[in-house]
Amino acid sequence: MLPDLLCDDLSVVICGTAAGTTSAQLQQYYAKPGNKFWATLYQVGLIPVQLNPTEYLRLLEYGIGLTDLVKAKAGMDHILEKEDFGNQQMVLKIKQYQPYCFCFNGKRAAEAFFERPVAYGRQEMVIGRTHFFVAPSTSGAANKWWNIDLWKELATFSKALA
């Protein structure tokens, strides 16, 4: 639905489950007004200026990339089926670009990728130099599980790796 925002030597790649309907329509990552993604990146210090969805390409200036585990569908997580997830393709992207940190924006994508339940925070798995992290979803639909402290931990963790 959305093109990957990836290149070599990124400090962190943030991976969502699938583009939301609004994001797919506008062709902008995290475009729905209730999503806390852009404010969170700024508040935790991952980016030095507040950006909005129309400026998503600027994330590369700050060493941040974006992708989604599901590329062929858009919408809420509950509409996705197991065969929609591109785990093998994602492993190939990780091996190709080797970001220092690969962060899942929400547990749904992480659990689909790891094929098991996961806890928030750092994960044991490493591929090459890439370490993994699971942060709470920034989606407004996931406010029940929101905790900005884990995003602060991601900022510290990813900066220490790069």
Coordinates of C-alpha atoms in Angstrom, one line a residue:
M1 CA 0.0 0.0 0.0
L2 CA 2.7 2.5 1.0
P3 CA 6.3 2.4 -0.4
D4 CA 9.0 1.5 2.0
L5 CA 11.1 4.3 3.3
L6 CA 14.4 2.4 3.6
C7 CA 18.1 3.0 2.9
D8 CA 21.4 1.8 4.3
D9 CA 22.7 2.9 7.7
L10 CA 19.5 3.8 9.4
S11 CA 19.5 4.0 13.2
V12 CA 16.0 2.7 13.4
V13 CA 13.3 1.3 11.1
I14 CA 9.7 1.5 12.5
C15 CA 7.5 -1.2 11.2
G16 CA 3.7 -1.1 11.4
T17 CA 1.3 -3.9 10.8
A18 CA -0.4 -2.5 7.7
A19 CA -1.2 1.0 6.5
G20 CA -4.4 2.4 7.9
T21 CA -7.2 3.3 5.4
T22 CA -6.5 7.0 5.7
S23 CA -2.8 6.5 5.3
A24 CA -3.3 4.3 2.2
Q25 CA -5.7 6.9 0.7
L26 CA -3.3 9.8 1.3
Q27 CA -0.2 7.8 0.6
Q28 CA 1.3 9.1 3.9
Y29 CA 2.5 7.0 6.8
Y30 CA 0.5 7.5 10.1
A31 CA -1.9 10.0 8.5
K32 CA -5.0 9.6 10.6
P33 CA -5.4 12.6 13.0
G34 CA -5.8 10.4 16.1
N35 CA -2.5 8.6 15.6
K36 CA 0.2 9.7 18.1
F37 CA 3.1 8.7 15.8
W38 CA 4.5 12.1 14.7
A39 CA 4.1 13.8 18.1
T40 CA 5.7 10.8 19.8
L41 CA 8.8 10.8 17.6
Y42 CA 9.3 14.4 18.5
Q43 CA 8.4 14.1 22.2
V44 CA 10.9 11.3 22.8
G45 CA 13.7 12.9 20.9
L46 CA 13.9 10.6 17.9
I47 CA 13.5 13.7 15.7
P48 CA 14.5 17.3 16.6
V49 CA 11.5 19.0 14.9
Q50 CA 7.8 18.2 14.8
L51 CA 6.9 16.7 11.5
N52 CA 3.5 15.8 10.0
P53 CA 2.5 12.9 7.7
T54 CA 3.1 14.9 4.5
E55 CA 6.8 15.2 5.5
Y56 CA 7.4 11.5 6.1
L57 CA 10.3 11.4 3.6
R58 CA 12.2 13.8 5.9
L59 CA 12.6 11.0 8.4
L60 CA 15.6 9.7 6.4
E61 CA 17.4 12.9 7.4
Y62 CA 17.2 11.7 11.0
G63 CA 18.2 8.1 10.3
I64 CA 14.7 6.7 10.6
G65 CA 13.0 4.4 8.1
L66 CA 9.4 3.2 7.8
T67 CA 7.8 0.0 6.5
D68 CA 4.8 -2.3 7.2
L69 CA 4.7 -6.0 7.6
V70 CA 1.5 -6.3 5.4
K71 CA 2.0 -4.6 2.0
A72 CA -1.1 -5.8 0.0
K73 CA -3.9 -4.7 2.3
A74 CA -4.8 -1.6 4.3
G75 CA -7.0 -1.2 7.3
M76 CA -7.3 -2.2 10.9
D77 CA -5.4 -5.2 12.3
H78 CA -8.5 -7.3 12.9
I79 CA -9.2 -7.6 9.1
L80 CA -5.8 -9.1 8.4
E81 CA -5.2 -12.9 7.9
K82 CA -2.0 -14.9 8.5
E83 CA -1.3 -15.2 4.8
D84 CA -1.3 -11.3 4.5
F85 CA 2.0 -11.0 6.5
G86 CA 5.2 -10.8 4.6
N87 CA 7.6 -12.2 7.2
Q88 CA 10.1 -13.7 4.7
Q89 CA 10.2 -10.5 2.6
M90 CA 10.8 -8.5 5.8
V91 CA 13.7 -10.6 6.8
L92 CA 15.2 -10.0 3.4
K93 CA 14.8 -6.3 3.8
I94 CA 16.4 -6.4 7.2
K95 CA 19.4 -8.3 5.9
Q96 CA 19.7 -5.9 2.9
Y97 CA 19.5 -2.6 4.8
Q98 CA 20.8 -3.7 8.2
P99 CA 19.3 -0.9 10.4
Y100 CA 20.8 -0.8 13.9
C101 CA 17.3 -1.1 15.4
F102 CA 14.1 -2.5 14.0
C103 CA 11.0 -1.4 16.0
F104 CA 7.5 -2.8 15.7
N105 CA 4.9 -0.1 16.2
G106 CA 2.5 -2.4 18.2
K107 CA 2.5 -6.0 19.3
R108 CA 0.3 -7.3 16.4
A109 CA 3.1 -6.9 13.8
A110 CA 5.7 -8.2 16.3
E111 CA 3.8 -11.3 17.2
A112 CA 3.1 -12.1 13.6
F113 CA 6.8 -11.6 12.7
F114 CA 8.2 -13.6 15.6
E115 CA 5.3 -16.1 15.4
R116 CA 4.8 -16.1 19.2
P117 CA 3.6 -13.8 22.0
V118 CA 6.1 -11.0 22.8
A119 CA 6.6 -8.5 25.6
Y120 CA 7.1 -4.8 24.9
G121 CA 10.7 -3.6 24.9
R122 CA 14.0 -5.1 23.6
Q123 CA 13.8 -8.5 22.1
E124 CA 16.5 -11.2 22.2
M125 CA 16.6 -11.8 18.4
V126 CA 19.4 -10.2 16.4
I127 CA 19.8 -10.4 12.6
G128 CA 23.3 -9.3 11.6
R129 CA 23.7 -6.0 13.5
T130 CA 19.9 -5.4 13.7
H131 CA 18.4 -5.5 17.2
F132 CA 14.6 -5.7 17.7
F133 CA 12.3 -3.6 19.9
V134 CA 8.5 -3.7 20.4
A135 CA 6.8 -0.4 21.3
P136 CA 3.1 0.2 22.0
S137 CA 1.0 1.1 19.0
T138 CA 0.6 4.8 18.3
S139 CA -2.8 4.2 16.8
G140 CA -5.8 5.9 18.5
A141 CA -7.5 2.5 18.4
A142 CA -4.8 1.2 20.8
N143 CA -5.0 4.0 23.5
K144 CA -5.7 1.3 26.1
W145 CA -2.1 0.1 25.9
W146 CA -0.4 3.4 25.3
N147 CA 2.8 4.1 27.2
I148 CA 5.2 6.7 26.0
D149 CA 7.9 5.5 28.3
L150 CA 8.6 2.5 26.1
W151 CA 9.0 4.9 23.1
K152 CA 11.5 6.9 25.3
E153 CA 13.3 3.6 25.9
L154 CA 13.4 3.0 22.2
A155 CA 15.0 6.4 21.6
T156 CA 17.7 5.7 24.1
F157 CA 18.2 2.1 22.9
S158 CA 18.4 3.0 19.2
K159 CA 20.8 6.0 19.8
A160 CA 23.1 3.7 21.8
L161 CA 23.3 1.2 19.0
A162 CA 24.0 3.7 16.1

